[in-house]
Amino acid sequence: MSAVLESDCFREEALRIGGERVHTGRSIDVLNPFNGERVGSVAMASVDDVRRAMDIAQAYLPTLTRYERSAILNRAAALLRERTEAASDLITAESGLSKKDSVYEIGRVADVLNFGANEALRDDGQVFSCDLTPHGKRRKVITTREPLLGVITAITPFNHPMNQVAHKVVPSVATNNRMVLKPSEKVPLSAYWFADLLYEAGLPPEMLQVVSGDPREIADELITHPKVDLITFTGGVPIGKYIAATAGYKRLVLELGGNDPLIVMDDADLDKASDLAVQGSYKNSGQRCTAVKRMLVHQKVLAEFTERVVAKTRAWTYGDPMDRRNEMGTVIDEAAAEHFQRVVDEAVLQGARLLVGNRRDGAIYSPTVLDRVHPDMTVVREETFGPVSPIIGFKDIDEAIRISNGTAFGLSSGICTNRFDDAARFARELKVGSVNLWEVPGYRIELTPFGGIKDSGLGYKEGVQEAIKSFTNCKTFSMPW
Ligand code: NAD
């Protein structure tokens, strides 16, 4: 299979099962959210197709050495970097993300591959001496990490069509696991492209199979199949909780929604803080689990901060995703844009003030700022997965922490202050998975632990290193010494 593609050609994708391209006679169209054109289609899997993929995966025993796994991942990274244009064109065509965002995403995917290649070479085993206590013995305990006995099911969301996939596939390859991937039916083409890249780089196809289809038909099979040992899911809270309730005796890694604040204290450099606010809110069309979804601002600087955010929002370019001058393309589809408009209209009816934005043209939704919101409005309470940011004032750090912790989510946060005691207090008291001082909530590198608590996740982390831990069983071997 070849990963070469012309960026402007129609892609008719088949399932990837056991090294074969399987056409099923049924397909799902993939539409460009900007102009409605068909970008491609993907085959729809049946429950039997999923079972066949599971059987093939379970029967295959990967034998790749650490060196071989690392070489495959590095090769794929090099190929991907060479093909940045084609790969980012595909992401932009099927998701409506701007070329700026999709080119950036390709860089991230290549990082995931390189980090995975490095980690594959690193033996993270530990050695314990056993004669540490009065009743100790002259023995040693050595730990090793082994691939899972069964198959990994991976289910990914639409917002980073290739990077969400890479964060699941790469740690699986690095640990010699076997994975069946179901990408989002909204953006499945990038996932197939990425799988082909890995096959081309030398990955045995039994180690990664891809099925697409209607989740109402195949999702239950993917999450309850007896050969599945682990489900790694990134997506919204309702489906995450459904998986948790349905999967039974299986390991679960759930990366769910967020409602992340950017907190601006009264000593903050407001130019820097407002830069972070707009970047955190609008990059990737605001469709990041860790996008800035609430701006919490000290009353003393609220007016000045708001003025700067409004000015920078007005200057944020958006529109045709392929136009490289645009910072922002569309959101995922027209229905999503309509939803944002409804939520903002509702807030305005309830007394919020619309400062800029809330304009829609098809799936294009303009960056939007609101103030005079209160915590029980939908736009504050729930995750708005788009370029909408309500600004909320607070009087002191106690109130900032209380508002920040006052939603069901606990993913990440960004803090703007130069006072170390305040920064340290936020780091201790925010009930989230990450606290970034002078950065957007989404800041991380692909290697570092990442993930949320409360409704945002069960506390298991992603990031290449942590995923490797959750995708393996730790075995100990002890011996006389
Ligand atoms: P979604 O929950 O609608 O869909 C995610 C995936 O679940 C898709 O592949 C979908 O086909 C599949 N699915 C649908 N029904 C299913 C079922 N019954 N059982 C199993 N799988 C099923 O999410 P989305 O709209 O694609 O993505 C947006 C959401 O993802 C947001 O809430 C966002 O915050 C979240 N997200 C979280 C992270 C994180 O790391 N915490 C990262 C990115 C996105």
Short mmCIF file of C-alpha atoms and ligand atoms in Angstrom, two decimals:
data_model
loop_
_atom_site.label_atom_id
_atom_site.label_comp_id
_atom_site.label_asym_id
_atom_site.label_seq_id
_atom_site.Cartn_x
_atom_site.Cartn_y
_atom_site.Cartn_z
CA MET A 1 0.00 0.00 0.00
CA SER A 2 1.28 3.44 -0.81
CA ALA A 3 0.74 6.58 1.18
CA VAL A 4 1.33 8.84 -1.81
CA LEU A 5 -1.65 10.96 -2.65
CA GLU A 6 -2.48 13.91 -4.77
CA SER A 7 -4.03 16.43 -2.46
CA ASP A 8 -6.83 17.29 -4.84
CA CYS A 9 -8.00 13.80 -5.81
CA PHE A 10 -11.11 12.07 -4.52
CA ARG A 11 -10.23 9.36 -2.01
CA GLU A 12 -12.35 6.26 -1.94
CA GLU A 13 -11.16 4.34 1.09
CA ALA A 14 -11.69 0.71 2.00
CA LEU A 15 -11.29 -0.81 5.45
CA ARG A 16 -7.79 -2.02 6.32
CA ILE A 17 -8.21 -5.55 7.63
CA GLY A 18 -5.28 -7.95 7.84
CA GLY A 19 -3.31 -6.15 5.14
CA GLU A 20 -6.19 -6.06 2.69
CA ARG A 21 -8.35 -3.21 1.49
CA VAL A 22 -11.88 -4.35 2.13
CA HIS A 23 -14.74 -2.72 0.23
CA THR A 24 -18.05 -3.47 1.84
CA GLY A 25 -20.56 -2.20 -0.69
CA ARG A 26 -21.68 0.53 1.73
CA SER A 27 -19.92 3.81 2.26
CA ILE A 28 -19.99 7.12 4.13
CA ASP A 29 -19.29 10.33 2.26
CA VAL A 30 -16.74 12.74 3.67
CA LEU A 31 -17.63 16.35 2.88
CA ASN A 32 -15.48 19.46 2.90
CA PRO A 33 -17.12 21.66 5.57
CA PHE A 34 -16.13 24.84 3.72
CA ASN A 35 -17.67 24.17 0.31
CA GLY A 36 -19.68 20.98 0.76
CA GLU A 37 -17.67 19.11 -1.89
CA ARG A 38 -17.14 15.37 -1.50
CA VAL A 39 -13.54 14.87 -0.45
CA GLY A 40 -13.86 11.11 -0.41
CA SER A 41 -15.76 8.19 0.98
CA VAL A 42 -14.98 5.40 3.40
CA ALA A 43 -16.32 1.88 3.53
CA MET A 44 -18.82 1.10 6.27
CA ALA A 45 -17.85 -1.87 8.37
CA SER A 46 -20.36 -4.38 9.68
CA VAL A 47 -20.14 -6.18 13.01
CA ASP A 48 -18.68 -9.17 11.11
CA ASP A 49 -15.91 -6.96 9.67
CA VAL A 50 -15.04 -5.82 13.20
CA ARG A 51 -14.98 -9.44 14.42
CA ARG A 52 -12.69 -10.46 11.58
CA ALA A 53 -10.28 -7.63 12.40
CA MET A 54 -10.31 -8.70 16.06
CA ASP A 55 -9.62 -12.34 15.15
CA ILE A 56 -6.71 -11.40 12.91
CA ALA A 57 -5.28 -9.09 15.55
CA GLN A 58 -5.59 -11.66 18.32
CA ALA A 59 -4.02 -14.43 16.22
CA TYR A 60 -0.99 -12.32 15.29
CA LEU A 61 1.97 -12.24 17.66
CA PRO A 62 4.21 -9.25 16.99
CA THR A 63 7.92 -10.06 16.99
CA LEU A 64 9.44 -6.69 16.15
CA THR A 65 12.55 -5.84 18.14
CA ARG A 66 12.86 -2.49 19.85
CA TYR A 67 15.21 -1.43 17.07
CA GLU A 68 12.71 -2.44 14.38
CA ARG A 69 9.80 -0.63 16.04
CA SER A 70 11.90 2.46 16.45
CA ALA A 71 13.07 2.34 12.85
CA ILE A 72 9.49 2.03 11.53
CA LEU A 73 8.36 5.02 13.58
CA ASN A 74 11.34 7.17 12.59
CA ARG A 75 10.87 6.23 8.94
CA ALA A 76 7.20 7.18 9.12
CA ALA A 77 8.15 10.53 10.70
CA ALA A 78 10.61 11.27 7.92
CA LEU A 79 8.08 10.35 5.21
CA LEU A 80 5.44 12.46 6.90
CA ARG A 81 7.67 15.51 7.12
CA GLU A 82 8.42 15.15 3.40
CA ARG A 83 4.69 14.96 2.66
CA THR A 84 3.55 17.76 4.93
CA GLU A 85 1.72 19.56 2.13
CA ALA A 86 -0.33 16.57 0.99
CA ALA A 87 -1.13 15.43 4.52
CA SER A 88 -2.14 18.88 5.73
CA ASP A 89 -4.24 19.44 2.59
CA LEU A 90 -6.14 16.28 3.41
CA ILE A 91 -6.75 17.36 7.02
CA THR A 92 -7.92 20.77 5.86
CA ALA A 93 -10.19 19.31 3.18
CA GLU A 94 -12.01 16.93 5.48
CA SER A 95 -12.12 19.03 8.67
CA GLY A 96 -12.17 22.65 7.52
CA LEU A 97 -9.21 23.45 9.78
CA SER A 98 -7.04 26.21 8.32
CA LYS A 99 -3.81 25.32 6.54
CA LYS A 100 -1.96 27.01 9.41
CA ASP A 101 -3.62 24.63 11.84
CA SER A 102 -3.21 21.53 9.69
CA VAL A 103 0.46 22.18 8.91
CA TYR A 104 1.03 22.66 12.64
CA GLU A 105 -0.78 19.38 13.29
CA ILE A 106 1.53 17.50 10.92
CA GLY A 107 4.52 18.78 12.89
CA ARG A 108 2.93 17.45 16.05
CA VAL A 109 2.24 14.05 14.48
CA ALA A 110 5.86 13.79 13.36
CA ASP A 111 6.90 14.61 16.94
CA VAL A 112 4.67 11.84 18.26
CA LEU A 113 6.35 9.40 15.85
CA ASN A 114 9.86 10.50 16.82
CA PHE A 115 9.10 10.40 20.54
CA GLY A 116 7.56 6.95 20.10
CA ALA A 117 10.69 5.82 18.25
CA ASN A 118 12.88 7.05 21.10
CA GLU A 119 10.70 5.45 23.76
CA ALA A 120 10.75 2.13 21.92
CA LEU A 121 14.52 2.07 22.46
CA ARG A 122 14.25 2.88 26.15
CA ASP A 123 13.91 -0.05 28.52
CA ASP A 124 11.99 1.38 31.46
CA GLY A 125 12.46 -1.74 33.61
CA GLN A 126 13.41 -1.27 37.25
CA VAL A 127 15.66 -3.34 39.50
CA PHE A 128 14.96 -3.68 43.22
CA SER A 129 17.34 -5.20 45.74
CA CYS A 130 15.38 -7.24 48.27
CA ASP A 131 17.73 -7.13 51.29
CA LEU A 132 16.41 -3.74 52.39
CA THR A 133 14.78 -4.71 55.69
CA PRO A 134 15.67 -7.03 58.60
CA HIS A 135 13.66 -9.84 57.04
CA GLY A 136 14.91 -9.12 53.50
CA LYS A 137 16.58 -11.70 51.28
CA ARG A 138 19.51 -11.63 48.94
CA ARG A 139 17.39 -11.46 45.83
CA LYS A 140 16.55 -8.92 43.15
CA VAL A 141 13.25 -8.06 41.53
CA ILE A 142 13.36 -6.92 37.91
CA THR A 143 10.35 -5.35 36.20
CA THR A 144 9.52 -5.66 32.52
CA ARG A 145 6.68 -4.27 30.45
CA GLU A 146 4.90 -6.63 28.09
CA PRO A 147 2.32 -5.96 25.40
CA LEU A 148 -1.26 -6.74 26.32
CA LEU A 149 -2.53 -10.27 25.85
CA GLY A 150 -5.54 -9.05 23.91
CA VAL A 151 -6.33 -6.36 21.39
CA ILE A 152 -6.53 -2.59 21.91
CA THR A 153 -9.59 -0.76 20.57
CA ALA A 154 -8.91 2.89 19.75
CA ILE A 155 -11.72 5.37 19.07
CA THR A 156 -10.83 8.93 18.10
CA PRO A 157 -12.63 12.30 17.77
CA PHE A 158 -12.72 14.72 14.86
CA ASN A 159 -10.81 17.70 16.20
CA HIS A 160 -7.24 16.70 15.31
CA PRO A 161 -7.88 14.20 12.53
CA MET A 162 -4.35 12.77 12.46
CA ASN A 163 -2.80 13.69 15.79
CA GLN A 164 -5.54 12.07 17.87
CA VAL A 165 -4.95 8.91 15.87
CA ALA A 166 -1.16 9.15 16.23
CA HIS A 167 -1.42 9.45 20.02
CA LYS A 168 -3.08 6.06 20.11
CA VAL A 169 -1.33 4.20 17.29
CA VAL A 170 2.27 5.20 18.00
CA PRO A 171 2.44 3.96 21.63
CA SER A 172 0.75 0.77 20.45
CA VAL A 173 3.42 0.19 17.79
CA ALA A 174 6.19 1.15 20.22
CA THR A 175 5.04 -1.60 22.61
CA ASN A 176 4.35 -4.37 20.02
CA ASN A 177 0.61 -4.30 20.60
CA ARG A 178 -2.20 -4.97 18.14
CA MET A 179 -4.77 -2.27 17.64
CA VAL A 180 -8.10 -1.95 15.87
CA LEU A 181 -8.78 1.72 15.22
CA LYS A 182 -12.11 3.36 14.54
CA PRO A 183 -11.56 6.98 13.58
CA SER A 184 -14.26 9.64 13.70
CA GLU A 185 -16.66 9.18 10.79
CA LYS A 186 -16.42 12.96 10.31
CA VAL A 187 -12.69 12.84 9.43
CA PRO A 188 -11.71 9.24 8.64
CA LEU A 189 -9.49 9.95 5.61
CA SER A 190 -6.51 11.26 7.61
CA ALA A 191 -6.59 8.11 9.73
CA TYR A 192 -6.39 5.83 6.68
CA TRP A 193 -3.63 7.98 5.23
CA PHE A 194 -1.68 7.67 8.47
CA ALA A 195 -2.15 3.89 8.63
CA ASP A 196 -0.85 3.57 5.06
CA LEU A 197 2.17 5.67 5.99
CA LEU A 198 3.03 3.21 8.75
CA TYR A 199 2.56 0.17 6.49
CA GLU A 200 4.83 1.81 3.96
CA ALA A 201 7.38 2.38 6.73
CA GLY A 202 7.32 -1.36 7.47
CA LEU A 203 4.56 -1.95 10.04
CA PRO A 204 3.01 -5.41 9.79
CA PRO A 205 -0.63 -4.66 8.90
CA GLU A 206 -1.98 -7.05 11.56
CA MET A 207 -0.63 -4.64 14.19
CA LEU A 208 -2.90 -1.84 13.03
CA GLN A 209 -6.24 -2.37 11.37
CA VAL A 210 -8.71 0.38 10.59
CA VAL A 211 -12.48 0.12 10.42
CA SER A 212 -14.90 2.95 9.83
CA GLY A 213 -18.65 2.95 9.96
CA ASP A 214 -21.74 3.96 11.80
CA PRO A 215 -20.98 3.89 15.52
CA ARG A 216 -24.56 2.86 16.26
CA GLU A 217 -23.83 -0.32 14.34
CA ILE A 218 -20.25 -1.23 15.25
CA ALA A 219 -19.27 0.65 18.42
CA ASP A 220 -20.70 -1.88 20.86
CA GLU A 221 -18.77 -4.69 19.16
CA LEU A 222 -15.56 -2.66 19.40
CA ILE A 223 -16.01 -1.99 23.11
CA THR A 224 -17.42 -5.31 24.31
CA HIS A 225 -15.55 -7.81 22.12
CA PRO A 226 -14.06 -10.50 24.39
CA LYS A 227 -10.64 -10.23 22.71
CA VAL A 228 -10.33 -6.56 23.59
CA ASP A 229 -8.19 -5.91 26.69
CA LEU A 230 -8.09 -2.12 26.57
CA ILE A 231 -10.17 0.67 25.09
CA THR A 232 -8.50 3.99 24.50
CA PHE A 233 -11.10 6.63 23.72
CA THR A 234 -10.89 10.35 23.11
CA GLY A 235 -14.13 12.23 22.66
CA GLY A 236 -17.04 13.74 24.50
CA VAL A 237 -18.23 12.96 28.03
CA PRO A 238 -21.54 11.23 27.13
CA ILE A 239 -19.88 8.61 24.93
CA GLY A 240 -16.96 8.23 27.34
CA LYS A 241 -19.36 7.46 30.16
CA TYR A 242 -21.35 5.12 27.92
CA ILE A 243 -18.15 3.19 27.19
CA ALA A 244 -17.32 3.05 30.90
CA ALA A 245 -20.78 1.65 31.64
CA THR A 246 -20.75 -0.86 28.79
CA ALA A 247 -17.21 -2.19 28.41
CA GLY A 248 -17.15 -4.50 31.44
CA TYR A 249 -13.86 -6.00 32.64
CA LYS A 250 -11.46 -4.06 30.41
CA ARG A 251 -8.85 -1.38 30.98
CA LEU A 252 -10.11 2.07 29.98
CA VAL A 253 -8.22 5.19 29.00
CA LEU A 254 -10.76 7.98 28.56
CA GLU A 255 -9.75 11.46 27.39
CA LEU A 256 -12.97 13.45 27.52
CA GLY A 257 -14.18 17.01 27.30
CA GLY A 258 -12.88 20.15 28.98
CA ASN A 259 -14.00 23.60 30.05
CA ASP A 260 -10.59 25.12 30.60
CA PRO A 261 -10.06 28.58 32.07
CA LEU A 262 -7.39 31.14 31.33
CA ILE A 263 -7.02 33.00 34.63
CA VAL A 264 -5.69 36.57 34.47
CA MET A 265 -4.57 38.12 37.77
CA ASP A 266 -4.38 41.88 38.40
CA ASP A 267 -0.57 42.01 38.07
CA ALA A 268 -0.54 40.33 34.65
CA ASP A 269 1.02 41.85 31.53
CA LEU A 270 -2.28 42.31 29.69
CA ASP A 271 -0.78 42.34 26.23
CA LYS A 272 0.77 38.94 26.81
CA ALA A 273 -2.34 37.62 28.57
CA SER A 274 -4.70 38.75 25.80
CA ASP A 275 -2.43 37.12 23.19
CA LEU A 276 -2.70 33.85 25.05
CA ALA A 277 -6.46 34.34 25.40
CA VAL A 278 -7.13 34.69 21.68
CA GLN A 279 -4.66 32.01 20.62
CA GLY A 280 -6.03 29.62 23.21
CA SER A 281 -9.60 30.32 22.13
CA TYR A 282 -9.38 30.33 18.34
CA LYS A 283 -6.53 28.09 17.22
CA ASN A 284 -7.85 24.89 15.67
CA SER A 285 -11.17 26.76 15.34
CA GLY A 286 -11.55 26.54 19.12
CA GLN A 287 -11.97 22.78 18.73
CA ARG A 288 -9.42 21.60 21.23
CA CYS A 289 -10.37 19.79 24.38
CA THR A 290 -7.96 22.24 26.03
CA ALA A 291 -9.05 25.39 24.22
CA VAL A 292 -9.66 28.41 26.43
CA LYS A 293 -13.38 28.02 27.09
CA ARG A 294 -13.64 30.61 29.87
CA MET A 295 -11.54 33.72 30.53
CA LEU A 296 -11.50 34.48 34.25
CA VAL A 297 -10.18 37.99 34.85
CA HIS A 298 -9.48 40.03 37.98
CA GLN A 299 -12.00 42.92 38.31
CA LYS A 300 -9.19 45.48 38.49
CA VAL A 301 -8.01 44.69 34.95
CA LEU A 302 -11.25 43.39 33.49
CA ALA A 303 -12.10 46.43 31.33
CA GLU A 304 -8.62 46.83 29.89
CA PHE A 305 -8.16 43.09 29.27
CA THR A 306 -11.58 42.86 27.58
CA GLU A 307 -10.76 45.77 25.29
CA ARG A 308 -7.55 44.06 24.17
CA VAL A 309 -9.24 40.71 23.63
CA VAL A 310 -11.99 42.30 21.56
CA ALA A 311 -9.45 44.17 19.40
CA LYS A 312 -7.38 41.01 18.84
CA THR A 313 -10.50 39.00 18.11
CA ARG A 314 -11.55 41.50 15.45
CA ALA A 315 -8.10 41.11 13.88
CA TRP A 316 -8.25 37.30 13.88
CA THR A 317 -8.57 36.31 10.21
CA TYR A 318 -10.95 33.53 9.28
CA GLY A 319 -12.71 32.08 6.25
CA ASP A 320 -11.45 29.86 3.42
CA PRO A 321 -9.33 27.21 5.18
CA MET A 322 -6.99 26.82 2.18
CA ASP A 323 -6.15 30.54 2.17
CA ARG A 324 -2.89 30.69 4.08
CA ARG A 325 -3.59 34.21 5.26
CA ASN A 326 -6.46 32.94 7.37
CA GLU A 327 -5.72 31.96 10.94
CA MET A 328 -8.98 30.05 11.22
CA GLY A 329 -11.05 27.95 8.84
CA THR A 330 -14.48 26.49 9.50
CA VAL A 331 -15.75 24.49 12.43
CA ILE A 332 -16.46 20.83 11.80
CA ASP A 333 -19.87 21.29 10.18
CA GLU A 334 -22.80 23.63 9.84
CA ALA A 335 -24.70 21.92 12.65
CA ALA A 336 -21.86 22.74 15.06
CA ALA A 337 -21.82 26.39 13.94
CA GLU A 338 -25.58 26.60 14.41
CA HIS A 339 -25.22 25.14 17.89
CA PHE A 340 -22.68 27.82 18.92
CA GLN A 341 -24.98 30.51 17.61
CA ARG A 342 -27.90 29.11 19.62
CA VAL A 343 -25.88 28.91 22.84
CA VAL A 344 -24.61 32.48 22.44
CA ASP A 345 -28.08 33.80 21.53
CA GLU A 346 -29.47 32.09 24.62
CA ALA A 347 -26.81 33.72 26.82
CA VAL A 348 -27.57 37.14 25.32
CA LEU A 349 -31.29 36.67 26.02
CA GLN A 350 -30.33 35.84 29.61
CA GLY A 351 -28.37 39.09 29.98
CA ALA A 352 -24.91 38.43 28.55
CA ARG A 353 -23.32 41.09 26.34
CA LEU A 354 -22.07 40.12 22.90
CA LEU A 355 -18.86 42.09 22.26
CA VAL A 356 -17.79 40.64 18.93
CA GLY A 357 -18.62 37.71 16.69
CA ASN A 358 -21.49 35.20 16.66
CA ARG A 359 -21.76 35.51 12.89
CA ARG A 360 -22.25 32.40 10.81
CA ASP A 361 -21.98 31.49 7.16
CA GLY A 362 -22.44 27.76 6.64
CA ALA A 363 -19.78 26.09 8.78
CA ILE A 364 -17.83 29.34 9.18
CA TYR A 365 -18.40 30.76 12.63
CA SER A 366 -16.68 33.99 13.59
CA PRO A 367 -14.56 34.24 16.76
CA THR A 368 -16.85 35.37 19.53
CA VAL A 369 -16.44 37.19 22.84
CA LEU A 370 -19.12 37.66 25.48
CA ASP A 371 -19.10 39.23 28.90
CA ARG A 372 -21.62 39.76 31.73
CA VAL A 373 -22.16 36.01 31.77
CA HIS A 374 -23.02 34.02 34.88
CA PRO A 375 -22.07 30.48 35.84
CA ASP A 376 -25.41 28.81 35.17
CA MET A 377 -25.55 29.90 31.51
CA THR A 378 -25.05 27.00 29.10
CA VAL A 379 -22.12 28.83 27.46
CA VAL A 380 -20.23 28.77 30.79
CA ARG A 381 -21.45 25.54 32.34
CA GLU A 382 -21.08 23.28 29.32
CA GLU A 383 -18.20 22.75 26.94
CA THR A 384 -18.58 24.95 23.86
CA PHE A 385 -16.36 23.14 21.36
CA GLY A 386 -15.75 26.14 19.11
CA PRO A 387 -14.30 29.68 19.00
CA VAL A 388 -16.45 31.18 21.76
CA SER A 389 -15.05 32.64 24.95
CA PRO A 390 -17.06 34.14 27.75
CA ILE A 391 -15.21 36.63 29.98
CA ILE A 392 -15.96 36.37 33.68
CA GLY A 393 -14.74 38.78 36.36
CA PHE A 394 -13.57 37.80 39.85
CA LYS A 395 -12.58 39.83 42.91
CA ASP A 396 -9.76 37.74 44.39
CA ILE A 397 -7.88 34.47 44.02
CA ASP A 398 -10.36 32.58 46.22
CA GLU A 399 -13.17 33.43 43.87
CA ALA A 400 -11.03 32.63 40.79
CA ILE A 401 -10.32 29.16 42.16
CA ARG A 402 -13.95 28.62 43.14
CA ILE A 403 -15.26 29.59 39.67
CA SER A 404 -12.57 27.59 37.95
CA ASN A 405 -13.38 24.45 39.94
CA GLY A 406 -17.12 25.05 39.61
CA THR A 407 -17.82 22.93 36.53
CA ALA A 408 -17.99 19.18 36.07
CA PHE A 409 -14.74 19.21 34.04
CA GLY A 410 -11.12 19.04 35.19
CA LEU A 411 -8.81 19.02 32.20
CA SER A 412 -6.32 21.89 32.10
CA SER A 413 -5.82 25.58 32.84
CA GLY A 414 -3.63 28.57 32.03
CA ILE A 415 -2.50 31.17 34.57
CA CYS A 416 -1.27 34.71 33.97
CA THR A 417 0.45 36.16 37.01
CA ASN A 418 4.01 36.95 38.08
CA ARG A 419 3.32 36.37 41.78
CA PHE A 420 4.83 33.07 42.70
CA ASP A 421 2.63 32.54 45.74
CA ASP A 422 -0.50 32.87 43.60
CA ALA A 423 0.92 30.61 40.89
CA ALA A 424 1.78 27.98 43.46
CA ARG A 425 -1.69 28.20 44.95
CA PHE A 426 -3.32 27.68 41.57
CA ALA A 427 -1.03 24.73 40.94
CA ARG A 428 -2.11 23.19 44.26
CA GLU A 429 -5.81 24.01 44.33
CA LEU A 430 -7.13 23.80 40.77
CA LYS A 431 -8.85 20.45 40.31
CA VAL A 432 -7.42 19.75 36.86
CA GLY A 433 -4.84 17.56 35.13
CA SER A 434 -2.54 20.45 34.08
CA VAL A 435 -1.73 23.98 35.22
CA ASN A 436 0.32 26.08 32.77
CA LEU A 437 1.85 29.29 34.04
CA TRP A 438 2.01 31.93 31.28
CA GLU A 439 0.80 29.51 28.66
CA VAL A 440 -2.47 28.40 27.13
CA PRO A 441 -4.21 25.47 28.83
CA GLY A 442 -3.40 23.32 25.79
CA TYR A 443 0.36 23.70 26.11
CA ARG A 444 2.33 20.46 26.26
CA ILE A 445 4.81 18.48 24.24
CA GLU A 446 3.70 15.18 22.77
CA LEU A 447 5.85 13.22 25.21
CA THR A 448 4.60 14.69 28.48
CA PRO A 449 1.71 13.32 30.56
CA PHE A 450 -1.60 14.74 29.52
CA GLY A 451 -5.19 14.13 30.63
CA GLY A 452 -7.92 15.19 33.00
CA ILE A 453 -9.89 14.28 36.09
CA LYS A 454 -13.57 14.58 37.09
CA ASP A 455 -15.70 14.41 33.91
CA SER A 456 -12.59 15.00 31.76
CA GLY A 457 -11.15 11.56 32.43
CA LEU A 458 -10.36 8.86 34.93
CA GLY A 459 -6.89 10.18 35.67
CA TYR A 460 -5.04 7.85 33.30
CA LYS A 461 -2.82 10.03 31.15
CA GLU A 462 -1.95 10.16 27.48
CA GLY A 463 1.28 11.52 26.02
CA VAL A 464 3.62 8.97 24.49
CA GLN A 465 5.33 7.91 27.72
CA GLU A 466 2.18 7.51 29.82
CA ALA A 467 0.29 5.77 27.01
CA ILE A 468 3.11 3.25 26.81
CA LYS A 469 2.59 2.49 30.50
CA SER A 470 -1.15 2.00 30.15
CA PHE A 471 -0.75 -0.10 26.99
CA THR A 472 1.51 -2.62 28.75
CA ASN A 473 1.38 -5.10 31.60
CA CYS A 474 4.12 -4.80 34.17
CA LYS A 475 5.62 -8.16 35.06
CA THR A 476 8.17 -8.75 37.79
CA PHE A 477 10.85 -11.41 37.73
CA SER A 478 12.76 -12.15 40.92
CA MET A 479 15.91 -14.19 41.35
CA PRO A 480 18.58 -15.01 43.86
CA TRP A 481 21.42 -12.50 43.94
P1 NAD B 1 -17.69 12.32 20.14
O1 NAD B 1 -17.71 11.87 21.55
O2 NAD B 1 -18.96 12.74 19.49
O3 NAD B 1 -17.10 11.15 19.20
C1 NAD B 1 -15.84 10.56 19.46
C2 NAD B 1 -15.78 9.19 18.83
O4 NAD B 1 -16.73 8.33 19.45
C3 NAD B 1 -16.08 9.16 17.34
O5 NAD B 1 -15.14 8.31 16.70
C4 NAD B 1 -17.46 8.54 17.30
O6 NAD B 1 -17.72 7.82 16.10
C5 NAD B 1 -17.39 7.57 18.44
N1 NAD B 1 -18.68 7.08 18.94
C6 NAD B 1 -19.92 7.56 18.68
N2 NAD B 1 -20.85 6.82 19.33
C7 NAD B 1 -20.16 5.89 20.03
C8 NAD B 1 -20.55 4.85 20.92
N3 NAD B 1 -21.83 4.64 21.23
N4 NAD B 1 -19.60 4.08 21.46
C9 NAD B 1 -18.31 4.28 21.17
N5 NAD B 1 -17.87 5.25 20.34
C10 NAD B 1 -18.79 6.04 19.77
O7 NAD B 1 -16.59 13.47 20.10
P2 NAD B 1 -16.22 14.42 18.91
O8 NAD B 1 -17.39 15.32 18.65
O9 NAD B 1 -15.62 13.67 17.78
O10 NAD B 1 -15.02 15.26 19.59
C11 NAD B 1 -15.25 16.33 20.44
C12 NAD B 1 -15.14 15.94 21.89
O11 NAD B 1 -13.91 15.29 22.13
C13 NAD B 1 -15.14 17.16 22.80
O12 NAD B 1 -15.95 16.92 23.92
C14 NAD B 1 -13.68 17.29 23.19
O13 NAD B 1 -13.47 17.98 24.39
C15 NAD B 1 -13.28 15.87 23.28
N6 NAD B 1 -11.83 15.76 23.19
C16 NAD B 1 -11.12 15.40 24.31
C17 NAD B 1 -9.73 15.35 24.27
C18 NAD B 1 -8.90 14.97 25.47
O14 NAD B 1 -7.75 14.60 25.28
N7 NAD B 1 -9.42 15.05 26.68
C19 NAD B 1 -9.08 15.66 23.07
C20 NAD B 1 -9.84 16.01 21.97
C21 NAD B 1 -11.21 16.05 22.03
#
